[in-house]
mmCIF file of C-alpha atoms and ligand atoms in Angstrom:
data_model
loop_
_atom_site.group_PDB
_atom_site.id
_atom_site.type_symbol
_atom_site.label_atom_id
_atom_site.label_comp_id
_atom_site.label_asym_id
_atom_site.label_seq_id
_atom_site.Cartn_x
_atom_site.Cartn_y
_atom_site.Cartn_z
ATOM 1 C CA MET A 1 98.610 89.909 93.404
ATOM 2 C CA LYS A 2 99.079 91.311 96.877
ATOM 3 C CA TYR A 3 102.712 91.667 97.877
ATOM 4 C CA GLU A 4 104.291 91.089 101.286
ATOM 5 C CA THR A 5 107.350 93.029 102.369
ATOM 6 C CA VAL A 6 108.536 90.460 104.891
ATOM 7 C CA THR A 7 106.934 87.326 106.218
ATOM 8 C CA TRP A 8 107.646 83.954 107.813
ATOM 9 C CA ARG A 9 106.987 80.896 105.652
ATOM 10 C CA ASN A 10 108.044 77.270 106.181
ATOM 11 C CA ASP A 11 110.563 78.317 108.826
ATOM 12 C CA LYS A 12 112.205 80.815 106.525
ATOM 13 C CA VAL A 13 112.135 84.593 106.462
ATOM 14 C CA VAL A 14 110.763 85.580 103.073
ATOM 15 C CA MET A 15 111.114 89.088 101.681
ATOM 16 C CA LEU A 16 110.202 90.896 98.517
ATOM 17 C CA ASP A 17 113.500 91.773 96.803
ATOM 18 C CA GLN A 18 113.252 95.559 96.672
ATOM 19 C CA ARG A 19 116.437 95.849 94.608
ATOM 20 C CA ARG A 20 114.576 94.340 91.676
ATOM 21 C CA LEU A 21 111.432 96.461 91.807
ATOM 22 C CA PRO A 22 109.639 97.745 89.831
ATOM 23 C CA THR A 23 110.672 95.510 86.928
ATOM 24 C CA GLU A 24 110.480 92.206 88.804
ATOM 25 C CA GLU A 25 108.462 90.980 91.787
ATOM 26 C CA ALA A 26 110.801 88.340 93.165
ATOM 27 C CA TYR A 27 111.020 86.970 96.693
ATOM 28 C CA VAL A 28 114.184 86.038 98.584
ATOM 29 C CA GLU A 29 114.065 83.191 101.104
ATOM 30 C CA CYS A 30 116.451 83.521 104.028
ATOM 31 C CA ASP A 31 117.338 80.243 105.654
ATOM 32 C CA GLY A 32 119.393 81.628 108.514
ATOM 33 C CA PRO A 33 120.212 84.838 110.396
ATOM 34 C CA ALA A 34 123.345 85.618 108.343
ATOM 35 C CA GLN A 35 121.232 85.752 105.194
ATOM 36 C CA VAL A 36 118.743 88.066 106.873
ATOM 37 C CA ALA A 37 121.580 90.347 108.027
ATOM 38 C CA GLU A 38 123.012 90.417 104.504
ATOM 39 C CA ALA A 39 119.568 91.201 103.045
ATOM 40 C CA ILE A 40 119.298 94.214 105.368
ATOM 41 C CA ARG A 41 122.835 95.350 104.512
ATOM 42 C CA ASN A 42 122.420 95.038 100.744
ATOM 43 C CA MET A 43 118.935 96.594 100.851
ATOM 44 C CA THR A 44 116.935 93.637 99.637
ATOM 45 C CA ILE A 45 114.762 94.963 102.447
ATOM 46 C CA ARG A 46 114.986 98.585 103.624
ATOM 47 C CA GLY A 47 113.002 101.246 105.459
ATOM 48 C CA ALA A 48 113.301 101.760 109.213
ATOM 49 C CA PRO A 49 110.350 99.698 110.516
ATOM 50 C CA ALA A 50 110.860 96.934 107.915
ATOM 51 C CA ILE A 51 114.474 96.353 108.879
ATOM 52 C CA GLY A 52 113.446 96.184 112.550
ATOM 53 C CA VAL A 53 110.870 93.496 111.730
ATOM 54 C CA ALA A 54 113.358 91.606 109.537
ATOM 55 C CA ALA A 55 116.025 91.709 112.254
ATOM 56 C CA ALA A 56 113.577 90.337 114.849
ATOM 57 C CA MET A 57 112.576 87.533 112.478
ATOM 58 C CA GLY A 58 116.233 86.837 111.703
ATOM 59 C CA ILE A 59 116.962 86.487 115.405
ATOM 60 C CA ALA A 60 113.995 84.138 115.859
ATOM 61 C CA LEU A 61 115.224 82.096 112.895
ATOM 62 C CA GLY A 62 118.726 81.996 114.357
ATOM 63 C CA ALA A 63 117.374 80.811 117.710
ATOM 64 C CA MET A 64 115.474 78.055 115.937
ATOM 65 C CA ARG A 65 118.584 76.899 114.070
ATOM 66 C CA LEU A 66 120.864 76.892 117.143
ATOM 67 C CA ARG A 67 121.802 73.316 117.986
ATOM 68 C CA VAL A 68 123.080 73.824 121.532
ATOM 69 C CA LYS A 69 121.944 72.112 124.710
ATOM 70 C CA SER A 70 122.821 74.509 127.510
ATOM 71 C CA LYS A 71 121.131 77.817 128.195
ATOM 72 C CA GLY A 72 124.578 79.412 128.667
ATOM 73 C CA ARG A 73 125.753 78.448 125.173
ATOM 74 C CA PHE A 74 122.376 79.463 123.745
ATOM 75 C CA ARG A 75 122.719 82.887 125.345
ATOM 76 C CA GLU A 76 126.243 83.376 123.918
ATOM 77 C CA GLU A 77 125.210 82.415 120.400
ATOM 78 C CA PHE A 78 122.026 84.495 120.673
ATOM 79 C CA GLU A 79 124.067 87.569 121.668
ATOM 80 C CA GLY A 80 126.262 87.010 118.607
ATOM 81 C CA ILE A 81 123.216 86.934 116.305
ATOM 82 C CA CYS A 82 121.863 90.134 117.871
ATOM 83 C CA ARG A 83 125.245 91.839 117.356
ATOM 84 C CA MET A 84 125.292 90.735 113.728
ATOM 85 C CA MET A 85 121.861 92.352 113.177
ATOM 86 C CA MET A 86 122.916 95.538 114.955
ATOM 87 C CA GLU A 87 125.954 95.899 112.701
ATOM 88 C CA THR A 88 123.941 95.934 109.473
ATOM 89 C CA ARG A 89 122.731 99.552 109.274
ATOM 90 C CA PRO A 90 123.372 102.234 111.907
ATOM 91 C CA THR A 91 120.829 105.044 111.448
ATOM 92 C CA ALA A 92 117.341 103.551 111.824
ATOM 93 C CA VAL A 93 116.738 103.078 115.533
ATOM 94 C CA ASN A 94 113.822 100.693 114.867
ATOM 95 C CA LEU A 95 116.465 98.037 114.318
ATOM 96 C CA SER A 96 118.015 98.296 117.792
ATOM 97 C CA TRP A 97 114.523 98.731 119.260
ATOM 98 C CA ALA A 98 113.429 95.391 117.742
ATOM 99 C CA VAL A 99 116.665 93.644 118.747
ATOM 100 C CA GLN A 100 116.144 94.871 122.320
ATOM 101 C CA ARG A 101 112.616 93.451 122.340
ATOM 102 C CA MET A 102 114.036 90.067 121.350
ATOM 103 C CA LYS A 103 116.709 90.310 124.060
ATOM 104 C CA ASP A 104 114.017 91.129 126.621
ATOM 105 C CA VAL A 105 112.269 87.839 125.782
ATOM 106 C CA LEU A 106 115.449 85.957 126.593
ATOM 107 C CA SER A 107 116.115 87.831 129.830
ATOM 108 C CA GLY A 108 112.502 87.470 130.965
ATOM 109 C CA TYR A 109 112.512 83.722 130.333
ATOM 110 C CA GLY A 110 112.775 81.416 133.358
ATOM 111 C CA GLU A 111 114.301 77.992 133.563
ATOM 112 C CA GLU A 112 111.900 76.351 131.107
ATOM 113 C CA GLY A 113 113.353 74.391 128.163
ATOM 114 C CA LEU A 114 115.016 75.885 125.109
ATOM 115 C CA ASP A 115 112.198 74.809 122.814
ATOM 116 C CA GLY A 116 109.759 76.989 124.737
ATOM 117 C CA LEU A 117 112.208 79.875 124.485
ATOM 118 C CA ARG A 118 112.504 79.379 120.729
ATOM 119 C CA ARG A 119 108.720 79.492 120.433
ATOM 120 C CA ALA A 120 108.537 82.631 122.577
ATOM 121 C CA LEU A 121 111.137 84.350 120.372
ATOM 122 C CA LYS A 122 109.241 83.483 117.217
ATOM 123 C CA SER A 123 105.961 84.790 118.706
ATOM 124 C CA GLU A 124 107.682 88.023 119.690
ATOM 125 C CA ALA A 125 109.015 88.537 116.161
ATOM 126 C CA MET A 126 105.558 87.887 114.716
ATOM 127 C CA ALA A 127 103.992 90.241 117.274
ATOM 128 C CA ILE A 128 106.431 92.992 116.251
ATOM 129 C CA ARG A 129 105.394 92.460 112.626
ATOM 130 C CA GLU A 130 101.646 92.483 113.305
ATOM 131 C CA ALA A 131 101.859 95.497 115.619
ATOM 132 C CA ASP A 132 103.762 97.456 112.976
ATOM 133 C CA ILE A 133 100.862 97.175 110.541
ATOM 134 C CA GLU A 134 98.366 98.219 113.235
ATOM 135 C CA VAL A 135 100.500 101.164 114.300
ATOM 136 C CA ASN A 136 100.724 102.361 110.698
ATOM 137 C CA ARG A 137 96.953 102.214 110.308
ATOM 138 C CA GLN A 138 96.549 104.225 113.493
ATOM 139 C CA MET A 139 99.042 106.811 112.244
ATOM 140 C CA GLY A 140 96.991 107.024 109.063
ATOM 141 C CA GLN A 141 93.871 107.805 111.130
ATOM 142 C CA ASN A 142 95.747 110.408 113.193
ATOM 143 C CA GLY A 143 97.292 112.090 110.152
ATOM 144 C CA LYS A 144 94.610 112.054 107.471
ATOM 145 C CA ARG A 145 93.032 115.295 108.702
ATOM 146 C CA TYR A 146 96.116 117.201 107.498
ATOM 147 C CA ILE A 147 95.313 116.219 103.924
ATOM 148 C CA GLN A 148 92.446 118.185 102.372
ATOM 149 C CA ASN A 149 90.413 117.024 99.417
ATOM 150 C CA GLY A 150 92.223 118.079 96.234
ATOM 151 C CA SER A 151 95.688 118.235 97.870
ATOM 152 C CA ALA A 152 98.935 117.884 95.998
ATOM 153 C CA ILE A 153 101.462 116.183 98.267
ATOM 154 C CA LEU A 154 105.221 115.866 97.933
ATOM 155 C CA THR A 155 107.032 112.866 99.410
ATOM 156 C CA HIS A 156 110.588 111.585 99.383
ATOM 157 C CA CYS A 157 112.172 108.119 99.422
ATOM 158 C CA ASN A 158 109.782 105.302 100.315
ATOM 159 C CA ALA A 159 107.883 105.381 103.594
ATOM 160 C CA GLY A 160 105.239 102.955 102.441
ATOM 161 C CA ALA A 161 104.184 99.333 102.791
ATOM 162 C CA LEU A 162 107.608 98.387 101.437
ATOM 163 C CA ALA A 163 109.378 100.257 104.235
ATOM 164 C CA THR A 164 107.262 98.640 106.953
ATOM 165 C CA ALA A 165 105.473 95.358 107.589
ATOM 166 C CA GLY A 166 102.563 96.879 105.647
ATOM 167 C CA TYR A 167 100.504 100.043 104.935
ATOM 168 C CA GLY A 168 103.356 102.490 105.566
ATOM 169 C CA THR A 169 104.026 105.562 107.685
ATOM 170 C CA ALA A 170 103.966 108.666 105.445
ATOM 171 C CA LEU A 171 102.264 106.686 102.661
ATOM 172 C CA GLY A 172 99.954 105.228 105.328
ATOM 173 C CA VAL A 173 98.682 108.745 106.045
ATOM 174 C CA ILE A 174 98.235 109.335 102.306
ATOM 175 C CA ARG A 175 96.480 105.951 101.974
ATOM 176 C CA ALA A 176 94.098 106.747 104.838
ATOM 177 C CA ALA A 177 93.116 110.055 103.183
ATOM 178 C CA HIS A 178 92.654 108.269 99.845
ATOM 179 C CA GLU A 179 90.541 105.532 101.470
ATOM 180 C CA GLU A 180 88.326 108.263 102.883
ATOM 181 C CA GLY A 181 87.557 109.279 99.318
ATOM 182 C CA LYS A 182 89.759 112.367 99.111
ATOM 183 C CA ASP A 183 91.016 113.309 95.702
ATOM 184 C CA LEU A 184 94.849 113.478 95.855
ATOM 185 C CA GLU A 185 97.909 113.844 93.731
ATOM 186 C CA VAL A 186 101.318 112.733 95.005
ATOM 187 C CA TYR A 187 104.588 114.087 93.641
ATOM 188 C CA VAL A 188 107.446 111.691 94.313
ATOM 189 C CA CYS A 189 111.131 112.672 94.340
ATOM 190 C CA GLU A 190 113.158 110.002 92.561
ATOM 191 C CA THR A 191 115.521 109.892 95.604
ATOM 192 C CA ARG A 192 119.032 109.455 94.364
ATOM 193 C CA PRO A 193 121.279 107.562 94.680
ATOM 194 C CA GLN A 194 119.116 104.465 95.265
ATOM 195 C CA PHE A 195 115.928 105.732 93.578
ATOM 196 C CA GLN A 196 113.519 104.485 96.248
ATOM 197 C CA GLY A 197 111.021 107.160 95.156
ATOM 198 C CA ALA A 198 111.063 106.223 91.480
ATOM 199 C CA ARG A 199 111.359 102.472 91.920
ATOM 200 C CA LEU A 200 109.274 101.847 95.043
ATOM 201 C CA THR A 201 106.966 104.731 95.979
ATOM 202 C CA ALA A 202 105.748 105.339 92.435
ATOM 203 C CA TRP A 203 105.131 101.579 92.105
ATOM 204 C CA GLU A 204 103.247 101.329 95.416
ATOM 205 C CA LEU A 205 100.997 104.344 94.900
ATOM 206 C CA ASP A 206 100.259 103.466 91.313
ATOM 207 C CA ARG A 207 99.107 99.987 92.401
ATOM 208 C CA ASP A 208 96.706 101.652 94.843
ATOM 209 C CA GLY A 209 95.251 103.847 92.112
ATOM 210 C CA ILE A 210 96.660 107.057 93.615
ATOM 211 C CA LEU A 211 97.705 109.664 91.063
ATOM 212 C CA VAL A 212 101.529 109.858 91.012
ATOM 213 C CA THR A 213 103.865 112.315 89.330
ATOM 214 C CA LEU A 214 107.566 111.487 89.441
ATOM 215 C CA ILE A 215 110.167 114.279 89.551
ATOM 216 C CA THR A 216 113.943 114.317 89.834
ATOM 217 C CA ASP A 217 115.195 115.525 93.225
ATOM 218 C CA SER A 218 116.362 118.858 91.826
ATOM 219 C CA MET A 219 112.868 119.802 90.601
ATOM 220 C CA SER A 220 111.259 120.139 94.036
ATOM 221 C CA GLY A 221 112.089 123.846 94.626
ATOM 222 C CA TYR A 222 110.662 124.947 91.302
ATOM 223 C CA LEU A 223 107.590 122.771 91.857
ATOM 224 C CA MET A 224 106.946 124.483 95.203
ATOM 225 C CA SER A 225 107.573 127.948 93.753
ATOM 226 C CA LYS A 226 104.834 127.326 91.189
ATOM 227 C CA GLY A 227 102.324 126.792 94.017
ATOM 228 C CA LEU A 228 101.815 123.185 92.990
ATOM 229 C CA ILE A 229 102.403 121.581 96.412
ATOM 230 C CA HIS A 230 100.094 121.911 99.438
ATOM 231 C CA LEU A 231 102.042 119.787 101.909
ATOM 232 C CA VAL A 232 105.132 117.612 102.259
ATOM 233 C CA ILE A 233 105.038 114.355 104.191
ATOM 234 C CA VAL A 234 107.950 111.988 104.827
ATOM 235 C CA GLY A 235 108.901 109.127 107.147
ATOM 236 C CA ALA A 236 111.843 108.996 109.554
ATOM 237 C CA ASP A 237 114.706 106.736 110.562
ATOM 238 C CA ARG A 238 115.440 108.254 113.961
ATOM 239 C CA ILE A 239 114.022 111.213 115.864
ATOM 240 C CA SER A 240 115.834 112.767 118.826
ATOM 241 C CA ALA A 241 114.201 114.085 122.016
ATOM 242 C CA ASN A 242 114.002 117.653 120.650
ATOM 243 C CA GLY A 243 112.184 116.551 117.470
ATOM 244 C CA ASP A 244 115.115 116.632 115.015
ATOM 245 C CA VAL A 245 114.457 114.079 112.273
ATOM 246 C CA ALA A 246 116.933 111.811 110.474
ATOM 247 C CA ASN A 247 115.506 110.583 107.188
ATOM 248 C CA LYS A 248 116.689 109.805 103.657
ATOM 249 C CA ILE A 249 119.284 112.178 102.227
ATOM 250 C CA GLY A 250 117.476 115.085 100.588
ATOM 251 C CA THR A 251 114.790 115.402 103.261
ATOM 252 C CA TYR A 252 116.499 118.406 104.874
ATOM 253 C CA SER A 253 116.574 120.292 101.557
ATOM 254 C CA LEU A 254 112.839 119.673 101.111
ATOM 255 C CA ALA A 255 112.099 120.909 104.634
ATOM 256 C CA VAL A 256 114.038 124.148 104.084
ATOM 257 C CA LEU A 257 112.323 124.680 100.738
ATOM 258 C CA ALA A 258 108.915 123.964 102.266
ATOM 259 C CA LYS A 259 109.489 126.575 104.984
ATOM 260 C CA ALA A 260 110.655 129.144 102.418
ATOM 261 C CA HIS A 261 107.422 128.619 100.497
ATOM 262 C CA GLY A 262 105.099 128.474 103.531
ATOM 263 C CA ILE A 263 104.230 124.810 102.907
ATOM 264 C CA PRO A 264 103.577 122.544 105.929
ATOM 265 C CA PHE A 265 106.165 119.785 106.423
ATOM 266 C CA TYR A 266 104.898 116.648 108.199
ATOM 267 C CA VAL A 267 106.765 113.599 109.476
ATOM 268 C CA ALA A 268 104.953 110.313 110.145
ATOM 269 C CA ALA A 269 106.783 107.877 112.405
ATOM 270 C CA PRO A 270 105.936 105.219 114.992
ATOM 271 C CA LEU A 271 107.143 105.568 118.591
ATOM 272 C CA SER A 272 109.779 102.901 117.806
ATOM 273 C CA THR A 273 111.541 105.495 115.600
ATOM 274 C CA PHE A 274 112.201 107.868 118.521
ATOM 275 C CA ASP A 275 115.491 107.813 120.384
ATOM 276 C CA LEU A 276 114.863 109.898 123.462
ATOM 277 C CA SER A 277 118.356 109.083 124.745
ATOM 278 C CA LEU A 278 119.652 111.584 122.172
ATOM 279 C CA GLY A 279 119.161 115.275 122.964
ATOM 280 C CA THR A 280 119.524 116.518 119.388
ATOM 281 C CA GLY A 281 119.853 115.219 115.857
ATOM 282 C CA ASP A 282 123.610 115.951 115.882
ATOM 283 C CA GLU A 283 124.044 112.762 117.889
ATOM 284 C CA ILE A 284 122.318 110.513 115.333
ATOM 285 C CA PRO A 285 124.805 108.236 113.548
ATOM 286 C CA ILE A 286 124.549 108.751 109.799
ATOM 287 C CA GLU A 287 125.315 105.798 107.562
ATOM 288 C CA GLU A 288 127.721 106.374 104.682
ATOM 289 C CA ARG A 289 127.343 103.878 101.876
ATOM 290 C CA ASP A 290 129.488 102.602 99.035
ATOM 291 C CA THR A 291 130.539 105.384 96.664
ATOM 292 C CA ARG A 292 129.613 103.173 93.715
ATOM 293 C CA GLU A 293 125.949 103.944 94.465
ATOM 294 C CA VAL A 294 126.742 107.469 93.231
ATOM 295 C CA THR A 295 129.196 106.716 90.444
ATOM 296 C CA HIS A 296 127.474 103.592 89.062
ATOM 297 C CA PRO A 297 123.654 103.902 89.223
ATOM 298 C CA PHE A 298 122.140 100.606 88.023
ATOM 299 C CA GLY A 299 125.707 99.344 87.499
ATOM 300 C CA ARG A 300 126.506 101.867 84.766
ATOM 301 C CA LYS A 301 129.493 104.176 85.219
ATOM 302 C CA ILE A 302 128.496 107.867 85.001
ATOM 303 C CA ALA A 303 131.488 109.637 86.587
ATOM 304 C CA PRO A 304 135.189 109.832 85.816
ATOM 305 C CA GLU A 305 137.381 107.098 87.230
ATOM 306 C CA GLY A 306 138.720 107.921 90.696
ATOM 307 C CA VAL A 307 136.495 110.983 91.325
ATOM 308 C CA ARG A 308 136.027 111.766 95.027
ATOM 309 C CA VAL A 309 132.507 110.970 96.245
ATOM 310 C CA TRP A 310 130.546 111.596 99.446
ATOM 311 C CA ASN A 311 127.552 109.331 100.004
ATOM 312 C CA PRO A 312 125.675 109.866 103.290
ATOM 313 C CA ALA A 313 122.457 107.838 103.169
ATOM 314 C CA PHE A 314 120.529 110.158 105.526
ATOM 315 C CA ASP A 315 120.406 113.753 106.704
ATOM 316 C CA VAL A 316 118.989 115.497 109.758
ATOM 317 C CA THR A 317 116.156 118.022 109.570
ATOM 318 C CA PRO A 318 116.183 120.390 112.576
ATOM 319 C CA HIS A 319 112.817 120.448 114.356
ATOM 320 C CA GLU A 320 112.257 124.150 113.485
ATOM 321 C CA TYR A 321 111.417 123.007 109.959
ATOM 322 C CA VAL A 322 108.909 120.372 111.057
ATOM 323 C CA THR A 323 105.245 121.394 111.295
ATOM 324 C CA ALA A 324 104.141 118.237 113.130
ATOM 325 C CA ILE A 325 105.195 114.657 113.821
ATOM 326 C CA ILE A 326 102.359 112.165 113.436
ATOM 327 C CA THR A 327 102.612 109.042 115.599
ATOM 328 C CA GLU A 328 100.231 106.226 116.513
ATOM 329 C CA ARG A 329 99.663 107.867 119.901
ATOM 330 C CA GLY A 330 98.937 111.363 118.658
ATOM 331 C CA VAL A 331 100.581 114.326 116.994
ATOM 332 C CA ALA A 332 103.577 116.241 118.365
ATOM 333 C CA GLN A 333 104.184 119.915 117.604
ATOM 334 C CA GLU A 334 106.443 122.720 118.832
ATOM 335 C CA PRO A 335 107.680 122.801 121.498
ATOM 336 C CA PHE A 336 108.596 119.237 120.487
ATOM 337 C CA ALA A 337 110.597 118.420 123.615
ATOM 338 C CA THR A 338 107.502 118.956 125.794
ATOM 339 C CA SER A 339 105.036 117.576 123.291
ATOM 340 C CA LEU A 340 107.061 114.364 122.820
ATOM 341 C CA ARG A 341 107.474 113.892 126.570
ATOM 342 C CA GLY A 342 103.677 114.020 126.762
ATOM 343 C CA LEU A 343 103.270 111.354 124.063
ATOM 344 C CA PHE A 344 105.717 109.025 125.803
ATOM 345 C CA SER A 345 104.392 109.474 129.337
HETATM 346 O O1 MRU B 1 117.956 103.692 102.982
HETATM 347 P P1 MRU B 1 116.516 103.336 103.183
HETATM 348 O O2 MRU B 1 115.785 103.057 101.921
HETATM 349 O O3 MRU B 1 116.348 102.262 104.225
HETATM 350 O O4 MRU B 1 115.880 104.659 103.790
HETATM 351 C C1 MRU B 1 114.532 104.673 104.132
HETATM 352 C C2 MRU B 1 114.029 105.995 104.543
HETATM 353 O O5 MRU B 1 114.762 106.948 104.678
HETATM 354 C C3 MRU B 1 112.574 106.078 104.895
HETATM 355 O O6 MRU B 1 112.065 107.336 104.590
HETATM 356 C C4 MRU B 1 112.420 105.842 106.409
HETATM 357 O O7 MRU B 1 113.011 104.627 106.754
HETATM 358 C C5 MRU B 1 111.026 105.876 106.845
HETATM 359 S S1 MRU B 1 110.248 104.379 106.429
HETATM 360 C C6 MRU B 1 108.710 104.219 107.014
#
């Protein structure tokens, strides 16, 4: 059966519960915006583009449920729903990008009735979802030339169909190369503490018939030193104007290791992942999550009671370690500041 990361069904936002994969394929139905916000927070849905799409759908759902008569009251309540979405997860800029697109619908709307506005908000959310899939396919076309026949690829976390509305960013590039008939092998880091690599990426690639080898995070350096990896490709949660990349914790270590071993390090990300208002990656807010994710994987205690824990969910890879950033509009390379300005102009 084909799976759907996030969709709209019977006036509900329906998402595949990623916390339960790979053992169970269960869907969660969100009846209102608070449920969508909670699903983003507790990682029922995750991945930068996917949480942007979910937030937009949650806002559309909220607008539909609002039982107010005046445009003024509608606007106040709408702002509250947008704030609630924005407060869920701070690092992925796709979320604020999608919320802004929904706000733009409201500000661009004239004096027509509220029902028309509700319909316009729903169409915008659906358009964001559809465009995300298209953009990923385009990225796949732009990036597949970096993958030669017979390549062994290393990836981290999950930047696949599950992290987007469909097809994926980094996994989209891998998929496009696979669809072209190239023979590939993908090594997947398990990605502690939430195991997105083991639980989600291995599951996704295996379903597509792509050869997958799972490793623990600490095995990547040795794997590279043995000459077993030809390229690394990952997704991103936010990219600053100079090309610094925030992505899942552990990405920076892989980039440094890749450079030390002369292995190209690629990032695949849509334009909605760029935050050109930030000069460097130092300005990217990094989410810190519950320490229990580290001390209690899968609910089982593995560390002494009361031990101090640090749990940043993302890190920042300086642009010097990035070979190229693949987007739907083209590929950016050093000097990234100039190259990115070109892509956005
Ligand atoms: O904490 P998560 O699972 O939301 O983190 C996801 C990642 O870091 C992905 O690599 C990133 O969002 C790119 S997804 C196309």
